[in-house]
Short mmCIF file of C-alpha atoms in Angstrom, two decimals:
data_model
loop_
_atom_site.label_atom_id
_atom_site.label_comp_id
_atom_site.label_asym_id
_atom_site.label_seq_id
_atom_site.Cartn_x
_atom_site.Cartn_y
_atom_site.Cartn_z
CA UNK A 1 -138.82 49.40 -47.89
CA UNK A 2 -138.87 51.98 -50.45
CA UNK A 3 -141.13 52.90 -53.11
CA UNK A 4 -139.06 52.18 -56.01
CA UNK A 5 -138.12 48.52 -54.90
CA UNK A 6 -140.58 45.30 -54.28
CA UNK A 7 -137.70 42.76 -53.98
CA UNK A 8 -138.51 42.37 -49.97
CA UNK A 9 -141.68 41.26 -48.35
CA UNK A 10 -140.53 42.78 -44.95
CA UNK A 11 -140.40 46.56 -43.67
CA UNK A 12 -138.33 47.95 -40.87
CA UNK A 13 -140.80 47.53 -37.89
CA UNK A 14 -141.04 43.61 -39.07
CA UNK A 15 -144.68 43.47 -40.46
CA UNK A 16 -145.26 42.50 -43.78
CA UNK A 17 -146.46 43.92 -46.99
CA UNK A 18 -149.92 42.92 -47.91
CA UNK A 19 -151.69 41.90 -50.78
CA UNK A 20 -154.13 44.67 -50.72
CA UNK A 21 -153.50 48.08 -52.40
CA UNK A 22 -152.61 50.78 -50.22
CA UNK A 23 -155.95 52.63 -50.56
CA UNK A 24 -158.60 53.68 -47.72
CA UNK A 25 -161.73 55.41 -48.16
CA UNK A 26 -163.39 56.17 -44.59
CA UNK A 27 -166.90 56.61 -45.26
CA UNK A 28 -169.82 57.99 -43.16
CA UNK A 29 -173.38 58.10 -43.27
CA UNK A 30 -173.41 61.49 -41.29
CA UNK A 31 -173.86 64.64 -43.98
CA UNK A 32 -170.75 67.06 -44.37
CA UNK A 33 -171.71 70.49 -43.20
CA UNK A 34 -172.65 72.99 -45.69
CA UNK A 35 -172.32 76.24 -43.74
CA UNK A 36 -169.84 79.47 -43.79
CA UNK A 37 -167.77 80.05 -40.45
CA UNK A 38 -170.04 83.15 -39.64
CA UNK A 39 -173.25 80.62 -39.83
CA UNK A 40 -171.05 78.27 -37.64
CA UNK A 41 -170.67 80.86 -35.04
CA UNK A 42 -174.32 81.58 -34.91
CA UNK A 43 -175.18 77.84 -34.55
CA UNK A 44 -172.59 77.65 -31.82
CA UNK A 45 -174.09 81.22 -30.13
CA UNK A 46 -177.72 79.52 -30.61
CA UNK A 47 -176.59 75.85 -29.17
CA UNK A 48 -174.13 76.64 -26.46
CA UNK A 49 -175.41 80.49 -25.42
CA UNK A 50 -174.01 81.35 -22.41
CA UNK A 51 -171.31 78.45 -22.04
CA UNK A 52 -167.87 79.67 -21.52
CA UNK A 53 -166.10 79.72 -24.90
CA UNK A 54 -162.77 81.49 -24.40
CA UNK A 55 -160.48 82.03 -21.52
CA UNK A 56 -157.76 84.39 -22.01
CA UNK A 57 -155.30 83.90 -19.01
CA UNK A 58 -153.26 86.81 -19.68
CA UNK A 59 -155.99 89.18 -20.39
CA UNK A 60 -158.25 87.86 -17.50
CA UNK A 61 -161.16 87.73 -19.66
CA UNK A 62 -163.79 85.19 -20.03
CA UNK A 63 -166.71 85.19 -22.90
CA UNK A 64 -169.33 83.09 -23.87
CA UNK A 65 -170.38 81.73 -27.08
CA UNK A 66 -172.99 84.83 -27.23
CA UNK A 67 -170.51 87.18 -26.50
CA UNK A 68 -168.29 86.10 -29.21
CA UNK A 69 -170.80 86.20 -31.63
CA UNK A 70 -171.78 89.79 -30.80
CA UNK A 71 -168.15 91.00 -30.60
CA UNK A 72 -167.57 89.41 -34.08
CA UNK A 73 -170.66 91.02 -35.44
CA UNK A 74 -169.71 94.58 -34.36
CA UNK A 75 -166.10 94.10 -35.46
CA UNK A 76 -167.58 92.96 -38.99
CA UNK A 77 -170.21 95.85 -39.30
CA UNK A 78 -167.16 98.40 -37.94
CA UNK A 79 -164.90 96.93 -40.83
CA UNK A 80 -167.74 97.93 -43.54
CA UNK A 81 -168.39 101.14 -41.78
CA UNK A 82 -165.01 102.06 -42.15
CA UNK A 83 -164.29 100.71 -45.51
CA UNK A 84 -167.62 102.51 -46.87
CA UNK A 85 -166.24 105.80 -45.26
CA UNK A 86 -163.19 105.54 -47.13
CA UNK A 87 -160.75 104.39 -44.63
CA UNK A 88 -159.67 100.97 -45.80
CA UNK A 89 -158.59 98.91 -42.42
CA UNK A 90 -156.34 96.34 -44.28
CA UNK A 91 -153.66 96.72 -47.14
CA UNK A 92 -154.09 93.23 -48.89
CA UNK A 93 -150.87 93.82 -51.27
CA UNK A 94 -148.05 91.33 -50.13
CA UNK A 95 -145.50 93.26 -52.06
CA UNK A 96 -143.24 94.71 -49.41
CA UNK A 97 -142.29 98.03 -50.83
CA UNK A 98 -141.53 101.04 -48.66
CA UNK A 99 -144.72 102.94 -50.28
CA UNK A 100 -146.85 99.87 -49.44
CA UNK A 101 -145.39 99.47 -45.81
CA UNK A 102 -145.93 103.41 -45.27
CA UNK A 103 -149.28 103.15 -46.52
CA UNK A 104 -150.10 100.09 -44.38
CA UNK A 105 -148.73 101.64 -41.07
CA UNK A 106 -151.49 103.83 -41.63
CA UNK A 107 -154.37 101.22 -41.42
CA UNK A 108 -153.45 99.37 -38.21
CA UNK A 109 -155.96 98.23 -35.93
CA UNK A 110 -154.59 97.73 -32.54
CA UNK A 111 -156.22 96.34 -29.16
CA UNK A 112 -154.89 99.43 -27.02
CA UNK A 113 -156.89 102.20 -24.94
CA UNK A 114 -153.91 104.42 -26.25
CA UNK A 115 -154.55 106.69 -29.30
CA UNK A 116 -151.41 105.85 -31.36
CA UNK A 117 -150.62 107.92 -34.77
CA UNK A 118 -151.59 105.94 -37.78
CA UNK A 119 -153.51 103.37 -35.82
CA UNK A 120 -157.36 102.69 -35.13
CA UNK A 121 -158.15 101.39 -31.91
CA UNK A 122 -160.02 97.96 -31.90
CA UNK A 123 -162.66 99.40 -29.46
CA UNK A 124 -163.47 102.41 -32.00
CA UNK A 125 -163.70 100.15 -35.00
CA UNK A 126 -166.38 97.92 -32.72
CA UNK A 127 -168.40 100.93 -31.43
CA UNK A 128 -168.40 102.63 -34.97
CA UNK A 129 -171.20 101.17 -36.75
CA UNK A 130 -174.82 102.29 -37.17
CA UNK A 131 -177.64 100.09 -37.64
CA UNK A 132 -177.42 100.36 -41.56
CA UNK A 133 -173.87 98.63 -41.24
CA UNK A 134 -175.12 95.70 -39.15
CA UNK A 135 -177.77 95.14 -41.73
CA UNK A 136 -175.57 95.15 -44.66
CA UNK A 137 -173.25 92.89 -42.60
CA UNK A 138 -175.96 90.50 -42.25
CA UNK A 139 -177.06 91.01 -45.94
CA UNK A 140 -173.43 90.05 -46.87
CA UNK A 141 -173.41 86.91 -44.48
CA UNK A 142 -176.40 85.37 -46.13
CA UNK A 143 -175.07 85.69 -49.85
CA UNK A 144 -171.53 84.06 -48.96
CA UNK A 145 -171.32 80.12 -50.33
CA UNK A 146 -169.60 77.50 -48.10
CA UNK A 147 -167.30 76.61 -51.36
CA UNK A 148 -165.78 80.36 -51.22
CA UNK A 149 -162.08 80.85 -50.61
CA UNK A 150 -161.65 82.46 -47.81
CA UNK A 151 -158.54 81.49 -45.92
CA UNK A 152 -154.88 81.51 -47.37
CA UNK A 153 -152.33 79.47 -45.38
CA UNK A 154 -148.77 80.15 -46.67
CA UNK A 155 -146.61 77.07 -46.30
CA UNK A 156 -142.76 77.11 -47.25
CA UNK A 157 -142.61 73.21 -47.31
CA UNK A 158 -139.14 71.85 -47.57
CA UNK A 159 -138.25 73.90 -50.61
CA UNK A 160 -138.14 76.94 -48.66
CA UNK A 161 -140.52 78.85 -51.31
CA UNK A 162 -143.79 80.45 -50.02
CA UNK A 163 -146.80 78.30 -51.11
CA UNK A 164 -150.42 79.66 -50.75
CA UNK A 165 -153.00 76.99 -49.94
CA UNK A 166 -156.31 78.50 -50.50
CA UNK A 167 -158.90 76.89 -48.19
CA UNK A 168 -162.75 77.39 -48.33
CA UNK A 169 -165.09 77.60 -45.38
CA UNK A 170 -166.36 73.55 -46.27
CA UNK A 171 -162.70 72.60 -46.05
CA UNK A 172 -162.18 74.26 -42.41
CA UNK A 173 -165.58 73.49 -40.87
CA UNK A 174 -165.81 70.04 -41.73
CA UNK A 175 -162.06 69.09 -41.26
CA UNK A 176 -162.21 70.74 -37.67
CA UNK A 177 -165.76 68.96 -37.12
CA UNK A 178 -164.58 65.42 -37.77
CA UNK A 179 -161.25 65.78 -36.04
CA UNK A 180 -162.93 66.71 -32.97
CA UNK A 181 -165.81 63.58 -33.40
CA UNK A 182 -162.48 61.27 -33.68
CA UNK A 183 -161.38 62.80 -30.32
CA UNK A 184 -165.00 62.22 -28.92
CA UNK A 185 -165.31 66.19 -28.22
CA UNK A 186 -168.88 65.65 -29.47
CA UNK A 187 -169.39 63.40 -26.32
CA UNK A 188 -167.56 65.16 -23.67
CA UNK A 189 -167.11 68.60 -22.46
CA UNK A 190 -163.64 69.71 -23.16
CA UNK A 191 -161.23 72.64 -22.15
CA UNK A 192 -158.58 73.08 -25.16
CA UNK A 193 -155.04 74.58 -24.02
CA UNK A 194 -154.34 76.57 -27.10
CA UNK A 195 -150.72 77.48 -27.03
CA UNK A 196 -150.38 77.42 -30.65
CA UNK A 197 -150.61 80.34 -33.06
CA UNK A 198 -153.71 81.30 -34.37
CA UNK A 199 -152.86 82.14 -37.82
CA UNK A 200 -151.77 78.54 -38.50
CA UNK A 201 -154.21 76.01 -39.51
CA UNK A 202 -153.52 73.86 -36.04
CA UNK A 203 -154.81 76.86 -33.88
CA UNK A 204 -157.67 77.95 -36.69
CA UNK A 205 -159.16 74.66 -37.42
CA UNK A 206 -158.11 72.17 -35.16
CA UNK A 207 -158.38 75.13 -32.65
CA UNK A 208 -161.22 77.62 -32.86
CA UNK A 209 -163.17 75.98 -35.09
CA UNK A 210 -163.54 72.51 -33.54
CA UNK A 211 -164.18 74.17 -30.00
CA UNK A 212 -167.01 76.07 -32.18
CA UNK A 213 -168.48 72.80 -33.69
CA UNK A 214 -168.44 71.15 -30.60
CA UNK A 215 -168.95 73.68 -27.91
CA UNK A 216 -165.53 73.31 -26.38
CA UNK A 217 -163.73 75.84 -23.98
CA UNK A 218 -160.64 77.66 -25.68
CA UNK A 219 -158.02 78.37 -23.02
CA UNK A 220 -154.94 80.99 -24.33
CA UNK A 221 -152.40 80.96 -21.70
CA UNK A 222 -150.36 83.61 -23.16
CA UNK A 223 -149.99 86.41 -26.12
CA UNK A 224 -147.18 83.78 -27.34
CA UNK A 225 -145.67 80.46 -26.15
CA UNK A 226 -144.33 80.51 -22.67
CA UNK A 227 -144.04 77.05 -21.46
CA UNK A 228 -144.40 77.90 -17.82
CA UNK A 229 -147.67 80.15 -18.64
CA UNK A 230 -149.16 77.20 -20.49
CA UNK A 231 -148.26 74.65 -17.38
CA UNK A 232 -149.86 77.22 -14.92
CA UNK A 233 -153.11 77.68 -17.09
CA UNK A 234 -153.32 73.61 -17.28
CA UNK A 235 -153.37 73.52 -13.27
CA UNK A 236 -155.71 76.38 -12.76
CA UNK A 237 -158.07 76.04 -15.67
CA UNK A 238 -158.05 71.88 -15.44
CA UNK A 239 -157.27 71.99 -19.34
CA UNK A 240 -158.32 68.24 -20.75
CA UNK A 241 -156.76 68.71 -24.27
CA UNK A 242 -153.18 69.84 -24.96
CA UNK A 243 -152.26 71.49 -28.37
CA UNK A 244 -148.67 71.56 -29.27
CA UNK A 245 -145.83 70.99 -31.64
CA UNK A 246 -143.39 68.61 -30.76
CA UNK A 247 -140.88 71.36 -29.75
CA UNK A 248 -143.51 72.82 -27.58
CA UNK A 249 -144.17 69.43 -25.53
CA UNK A 250 -140.15 69.22 -25.11
CA UNK A 251 -140.25 72.56 -23.38
CA UNK A 252 -143.36 71.94 -21.20
CA UNK A 253 -141.73 69.02 -20.09
CA UNK A 254 -138.49 70.49 -19.21
CA UNK A 255 -140.21 73.59 -17.47
CA UNK A 256 -141.84 71.43 -15.08
CA UNK A 257 -139.07 71.22 -12.42
CA UNK A 258 -138.31 74.73 -12.23
CA UNK A 259 -142.20 75.26 -11.28
CA UNK A 260 -141.99 72.79 -8.26
CA UNK A 261 -141.12 75.70 -5.65
CA UNK A 262 -144.29 77.59 -7.34
CA UNK A 263 -146.40 74.47 -7.54
CA UNK A 264 -145.05 71.96 -4.96
CA UNK A 265 -147.82 69.30 -5.83
CA UNK A 266 -147.03 70.26 -9.89
CA UNK A 267 -147.50 66.43 -10.78
CA UNK A 268 -150.96 66.22 -9.26
CA UNK A 269 -151.95 69.48 -10.65
CA UNK A 270 -151.02 68.49 -14.34
CA UNK A 271 -153.15 65.27 -14.15
CA UNK A 272 -156.58 66.64 -16.11
CA UNK A 273 -155.55 66.09 -19.51
CA UNK A 274 -156.99 63.44 -21.20
CA UNK A 275 -155.96 64.02 -24.91
CA UNK A 276 -152.61 65.49 -26.22
CA UNK A 277 -152.35 66.53 -29.90
CA UNK A 278 -149.06 67.28 -31.67
CA UNK A 279 -148.69 68.54 -35.33
CA UNK A 280 -146.47 70.76 -37.17
CA UNK A 281 -143.79 68.29 -37.48
CA UNK A 282 -143.57 64.23 -36.66
CA UNK A 283 -143.56 63.36 -32.78
CA UNK A 284 -140.74 60.29 -32.36
CA UNK A 285 -141.94 57.70 -30.21
CA UNK A 286 -139.70 58.60 -27.39
CA UNK A 287 -141.22 61.98 -27.05
CA UNK A 288 -144.99 60.36 -27.49
CA UNK A 289 -144.06 58.57 -24.16
CA UNK A 290 -142.54 60.96 -22.21
CA UNK A 291 -146.04 63.17 -23.20
CA UNK A 292 -148.00 60.54 -22.29
CA UNK A 293 -146.03 59.67 -18.53
CA UNK A 294 -145.98 63.12 -17.58
CA UNK A 295 -149.52 64.49 -18.22
CA UNK A 296 -151.28 60.71 -17.73
CA UNK A 297 -152.61 61.16 -21.23
CA UNK A 298 -155.31 58.38 -21.80
CA UNK A 299 -156.08 58.88 -25.60
CA UNK A 300 -153.10 60.05 -27.83
CA UNK A 301 -161.50 60.73 -40.41
CA UNK A 302 -164.53 60.44 -42.19
CA UNK A 303 -165.38 60.82 -45.82
CA UNK A 304 -161.64 60.80 -46.41
CA UNK A 305 -159.41 59.00 -48.97
CA UNK A 306 -155.91 57.99 -48.71
CA UNK A 307 -153.55 56.26 -51.25
CA UNK A 308 -150.15 55.64 -51.37
CA UNK A 309 -148.36 55.69 -54.80
CA UNK A 310 -144.93 54.64 -56.33
CA UNK A 311 -142.94 56.96 -58.66
CA UNK A 312 -145.52 56.37 -61.35
CA UNK A 313 -148.61 57.01 -59.53
CA UNK A 314 -149.28 53.09 -59.29
CA UNK A 315 -150.87 52.28 -55.82
CA UNK A 316 -148.53 50.04 -53.81
CA UNK A 317 -149.41 47.58 -51.58
CA UNK A 318 -150.67 47.57 -47.94
CA UNK A 319 -147.05 47.91 -45.62
CA UNK A 320 -144.98 49.35 -48.62
CA UNK A 321 -143.48 52.93 -48.44
CA UNK A 322 -144.70 55.36 -50.67
CA UNK A 323 -145.92 58.89 -51.55
CA UNK A 324 -149.32 59.30 -49.73
CA UNK A 325 -152.06 61.08 -51.30
CA UNK A 326 -155.27 62.69 -50.28
CA UNK A 327 -158.79 63.29 -51.58
CA UNK A 328 -161.89 64.70 -49.69
CA UNK A 329 -163.62 67.57 -48.14
CA UNK A 330 -159.97 68.73 -46.19
CA UNK A 331 -158.15 69.00 -49.28
CA UNK A 332 -157.52 72.84 -50.22
CA UNK A 333 -158.83 74.66 -53.41
CA UNK A 334 -155.32 74.52 -54.58
CA UNK A 335 -152.17 76.95 -53.96
CA UNK A 336 -153.45 80.66 -54.92
CA UNK A 337 -153.24 81.19 -58.66
CA UNK A 338 -153.25 77.30 -59.62
CA UNK A 339 -156.35 76.12 -57.97
CA UNK A 340 -157.35 74.25 -61.05
CA UNK A 341 -154.22 71.72 -60.67
CA UNK A 342 -155.86 69.45 -58.44
CA UNK A 343 -158.87 69.19 -60.32
CA UNK A 344 -156.56 67.86 -63.04
CA UNK A 345 -155.27 65.19 -60.88
CA UNK A 346 -158.73 63.95 -60.07
CA UNK A 347 -158.75 66.04 -57.05
CA UNK A 348 -156.01 64.09 -55.26
CA UNK A 349 -153.03 66.00 -53.81
CA UNK A 350 -149.64 64.50 -53.85
CA UNK A 351 -148.25 65.46 -49.88
CA UNK A 352 -144.57 64.78 -50.73
CA UNK A 353 -144.49 62.67 -47.54
CA UNK A 354 -143.12 59.12 -47.43
CA UNK A 355 -145.90 57.24 -45.93
CA UNK A 356 -147.05 53.45 -44.86
CA UNK A 357 -150.47 52.53 -44.81
CA UNK A 358 -151.41 49.47 -42.84
CA UNK A 359 -154.73 47.30 -43.10
CA UNK A 360 -156.49 48.63 -40.17
CA UNK A 361 -156.49 52.04 -41.81
CA UNK A 362 -153.58 53.63 -39.53
CA UNK A 363 -150.34 54.60 -40.77
CA UNK A 364 -147.35 56.61 -40.08
CA UNK A 365 -145.39 59.45 -42.03
CA UNK A 366 -141.79 57.99 -42.27
CA UNK A 367 -140.25 61.19 -44.11
CA UNK A 368 -140.17 63.69 -46.60
CA UNK A 369 -139.57 62.76 -50.42
CA UNK A 370 -137.42 65.95 -50.69
CA UNK A 371 -135.39 65.27 -47.54
CA UNK A 372 -133.99 61.67 -48.63
CA UNK A 373 -130.37 61.56 -48.48
CA UNK A 374 -129.01 59.48 -51.16
CA UNK A 375 -125.19 58.01 -49.76
CA UNK A 376 -123.36 55.89 -52.50
CA UNK A 377 -126.76 55.15 -54.36
CA UNK A 378 -128.42 53.93 -51.20
CA UNK A 379 -131.61 55.81 -50.04
CA UNK A 380 -131.88 56.97 -46.44
CA UNK A 381 -134.68 58.69 -44.52
CA UNK A 382 -133.43 60.83 -41.87
CA UNK A 383 -136.67 60.55 -39.86
CA UNK A 384 -135.69 56.78 -39.13
CA UNK A 385 -132.28 57.79 -37.93
CA UNK A 386 -133.71 60.65 -35.65
CA UNK A 387 -136.02 58.44 -34.04
CA UNK A 388 -133.36 55.78 -33.04
CA UNK A 389 -131.25 58.81 -31.72
CA UNK A 390 -133.90 60.23 -29.68
CA UNK A 391 -134.25 56.72 -27.48
CA UNK A 392 -130.68 57.51 -25.96
CA UNK A 393 -131.38 58.51 -22.20
CA UNK A 394 -129.14 61.30 -22.67
CA UNK A 395 -130.66 62.81 -26.11
CA UNK A 396 -133.11 65.33 -26.13
CA UNK A 397 -133.67 66.11 -29.89
CA UNK A 398 -131.83 65.12 -33.10
CA UNK A 399 -131.79 66.76 -36.54
CA UNK A 400 -130.32 64.39 -39.25
CA UNK A 401 -129.65 65.82 -42.85
CA UNK A 402 -127.22 65.16 -45.79
CA UNK A 403 -124.18 67.26 -46.65
CA UNK A 404 -122.58 67.07 -50.39
CA UNK A 405 -119.65 64.35 -50.49
CA UNK A 406 -117.20 64.11 -53.61
CA UNK A 407 -117.14 60.23 -53.13
CA UNK A 408 -120.36 59.19 -52.29
CA UNK A 409 -122.91 62.30 -53.27
CA UNK A 410 -124.01 62.49 -49.98
CA UNK A 411 -123.24 61.56 -46.08
CA UNK A 412 -125.17 61.71 -43.38
CA UNK A 413 -124.86 64.39 -40.59
CA UNK A 414 -126.44 64.76 -37.07
CA UNK A 415 -126.93 67.31 -35.14
CA UNK A 416 -127.68 66.53 -31.77
CA UNK A 417 -128.71 68.52 -28.19
CA UNK A 418 -127.80 66.62 -25.22
CA UNK A 419 -129.56 66.79 -22.00
CA UNK A 420 -128.00 69.30 -19.42
CA UNK A 421 -124.80 67.69 -17.74
CA UNK A 422 -124.65 64.94 -19.97
CA UNK A 423 -121.61 64.15 -22.30
CA UNK A 424 -121.39 61.90 -25.38
CA UNK A 425 -118.90 61.12 -28.08
CA UNK A 426 -119.23 60.51 -31.70
CA UNK A 427 -118.22 56.87 -30.69
CA UNK A 428 -120.57 56.66 -28.08
CA UNK A 429 -123.51 57.56 -30.57
CA UNK A 430 -121.92 55.20 -33.41
CA UNK A 431 -122.05 52.14 -30.74
CA UNK A 432 -125.70 53.01 -29.43
CA UNK A 433 -126.55 53.09 -33.02
CA UNK A 434 -125.30 49.98 -34.27
CA UNK A 435 -127.62 47.33 -34.92
CA UNK A 436 -130.83 49.30 -34.42
#
């Protein structure tokens, strides 16, 4: 059921619309953390000490929480020394002019033993600060506020225009802490396979900061995503938690067969994971089941408010589709340069996602509002069609979208990737989808 209509009381999964409003406030007696990321690392080093914090498979390195703290402090002090000496190490300008590119190329830090023209070696930066810069680093660390904006995550969204989400220590630390608690990281030691980019919030908040909050070990299998290296890391390090986008899981599953010669007992060696986390895009029920069956997954947020509203901003009944809005510690300050807009909306962030909230506090994203296909006046959510297509045994992935049509306004188009050796016609697909 769509958010502009209230005529029916049933939705596509057969459940009924509730009389209760689509609003959820998940409360907790546990206080929120009011520390900075630097203080969180200090706390982790004190609490977990020599426990293994990082395994870098491709670099053959293992670091404890204490070692990471020491290296982070050396790097920060080295940056301060470089700035003080008139050698800024970062060009913060986002304007890609040739002049700025040339300037940036003279201030690049590389992790290499080679002395390359126009660059600074990471080892030199970390060893280049005297005691005065370490004292200065400590003073700056103590002066920081957890509500300071310290991270900008660029998201293109569905419009394709980059938007700069301005995040704080408070956002990132509490978000990662409660994600970890929801997954019971605080009750069991875990090894996290971190194959997602660390410049995205998936890698930073859900990965690195989550591990710092709960003393988990982060396993980095390769400098960039390589499914076979990830599978080898799972087997060798006995990773218990997998992080990945839906596409990464598709590649992992399809790469198992080519590894059977190298790893004859691969099915048994990949049985260590108990949690699989997917983000970045919706995961279809079909792929979810494949992840569960392949890795034997056993388990596939507090101080957080959710409401689902119609086009006029009114809360819709539980079970009805509408736009989901969020309010809580994990909501950003706002888009960079427009921080006050969220405050003007009583701190509610409109997501742009179609969502159905159920009475047990769970729900599902069913599509993006801007992705809606309007065919002859009928609203169609592409994700619902994609989920049906992906249940076909010969289909790997499907992408559904609308294209202009003179008579209907838009018509539905599907791009479908088949399994190797499979063959399907357009009529085969139509017959399979009929009645679903």
